[in-house]
Each structure stands twice: as structure tokens, then as C-alpha cells.
Amino acid sequence: MASSAKAIIILEQCGKNKGYQEMDACGFHPEGDCCMLDGPEKIESTINMKTLWKNISVEGIDIIFSRDAGRYICDYTYYASLYYGNGRAAFIHVPPLSKLVTVDLLGKALQTIILEMLKQCGEER
């Protein structure tokens, strides 16, 4: 592999309510193409993922900040979590385990991310 080939972790900032037009594997399609009929257009996490992204690094993994988890299961799940949790939720896309992404490497990356999230939560108190 080229030296630029790295595993990627994506930190999602917000969930979006509309645009769910695809059916899932069981044939489910949300009413009105949205997650929550009475919900706002988008909900931001109380965790500042951009700050988190700027403050951390893990050797062997690229960490990316995103404001769009797509319009399928990931974004639907994230939006619902943010909706019911009043913004107190986080969504992290992780790569599959492989020779490049070991359990130890992924565990270290997630531990680093979660500890930084907890620091943010501590600052809010």
C-alpha cells in the first residue's frame, strides 16, 4: 500500500431530518422521507466535533470532521439519538478491522476520541 493509505475515522457533527428516500434491507421507508415528522431540519451534537478533530491525532489513522453522515441508516440513527437525547449524542464512523486496522489501533483511537469528548463535557459543567 502507498504510504498515504490510512484507515479513516469520521466524526459527525449533526444529524439531518429529511431526505431519507431509500428503503432499508427490510423494505422500511420513513414516512415523509424524514426521521421525525415534527423534528427540526437538523440537530447539532452538544459535542464540538470540529474542536475534537483539531485536538486529537492517532498514528496510523486519519480522523476527519463531517457535517453529513448520508441519508441512510447512519444519519437516521444519529438524528434519532440527537432528537431523543436533546443533542447529547455522538456518531463516529469507524473502519472495519483488518491487517491495517487492528483491534489495538482502533481501540486506542476510540479511547483517545472518547477521553477528549469527556474533557469537553467536563468543561460545560
XYZ file of C-alpha atoms in Angstrom:
125
model
C 0.000 0.000 0.000
C 1.046 3.556 -0.572
C 2.173 5.473 2.480
C -0.883 7.721 2.116
C -3.211 4.741 2.549
C -4.575 5.014 6.078
C -7.637 3.978 7.955
C -10.250 6.692 8.349
C -12.445 7.593 11.318
C -15.162 10.174 10.677
C -16.558 12.396 13.452
C -20.103 13.536 12.652
C -21.336 16.902 13.965
C -25.034 16.843 13.123
C -27.940 14.697 12.029
C -30.382 15.717 9.321
C -34.090 15.032 9.391
C -35.074 14.949 5.707
C -34.041 13.188 2.533
C -34.497 9.529 3.523
C -35.725 8.218 0.170
C -34.070 4.780 0.049
C -35.658 1.665 1.537
C -33.636 -0.330 4.037
C -32.942 -4.086 3.772
C -36.350 -4.861 5.315
C -38.217 -2.548 2.938
C -38.777 0.202 5.533
C -39.080 3.730 4.226
C -39.705 6.588 6.682
C -42.948 8.479 6.317
C -42.469 11.802 4.553
C -38.831 10.932 3.767
C -37.885 12.187 7.226
C -36.740 10.778 10.521
C -39.154 12.683 12.790
C -42.230 14.359 11.274
C -42.213 17.060 13.967
C -38.432 17.368 14.225
C -36.187 20.258 13.238
C -34.326 20.166 9.919
C -31.027 19.330 11.640
C -29.729 18.785 15.149
C -26.177 19.571 16.217
C -24.390 17.477 18.803
C -23.513 19.300 22.010
C -20.028 17.859 21.492
C -17.988 20.134 19.273
C -16.630 17.563 16.847
C -14.598 20.145 14.943
C -12.699 21.080 18.109
C -12.302 17.403 18.908
C -10.946 16.769 15.402
C -8.439 19.618 15.766
C -7.236 18.444 19.181
C -6.524 14.778 18.528
C -4.360 12.598 16.362
C -3.714 8.893 16.281
C -0.774 7.491 14.378
C -1.954 5.247 11.541
C -5.466 6.687 11.344
C -6.801 9.770 9.591
C -9.535 11.461 11.593
C -11.992 13.535 9.585
C -14.679 16.040 10.627
C -18.021 15.795 8.803
C -21.398 17.501 8.785
C -23.138 14.886 6.608
C -23.484 11.233 7.606
C -25.512 10.493 4.465
C -29.216 9.759 4.263
C -29.371 6.158 5.274
C -29.066 4.176 8.486
C -26.120 6.152 9.925
C -27.703 9.595 9.684
C -31.170 8.282 10.600
C -29.790 6.651 13.753
C -27.730 9.706 14.647
C -30.617 12.119 14.140
C -32.925 9.981 16.292
C -30.258 9.799 19.030
C -29.761 13.573 18.940
C -33.541 14.140 18.917
C -34.294 11.925 21.911
C -31.077 12.905 23.701
C -31.577 16.668 23.262
C -28.314 16.919 21.327
C -26.347 14.760 23.757
C -25.116 12.108 21.350
C -22.109 11.394 19.178
C -21.655 9.398 15.995
C -18.326 8.073 14.822
C -17.811 6.145 11.586
C -15.126 3.521 12.178
C -13.276 1.394 9.634
C -13.610 -2.388 9.642
C -10.914 -4.381 11.374
C -8.146 -5.515 9.024
C -4.397 -6.049 8.890
C -4.117 -2.259 8.705
C -6.734 -1.562 11.406
C -6.103 -3.842 14.360
C -8.238 -4.124 17.487
C -5.488 -2.379 19.452
C -5.189 0.506 16.976
C -8.927 1.071 16.722
C -9.311 0.756 20.490
C -6.565 3.328 21.060
C -8.179 5.714 18.571
C -11.632 5.396 20.133
C -10.202 5.765 23.635
C -8.443 8.981 22.572
C -11.645 10.323 20.990
C -13.875 9.428 23.942
C -11.475 10.901 26.502
C -11.418 14.162 24.537
C -15.246 14.130 24.423
C -15.335 13.675 28.189
C -12.987 16.657 28.615
C -15.471 18.773 26.641
C -18.360 17.536 28.757
C -16.393 18.410 31.904
C -15.805 21.948 30.629
C -19.560 22.501 30.267
C -20.194 21.903 33.979
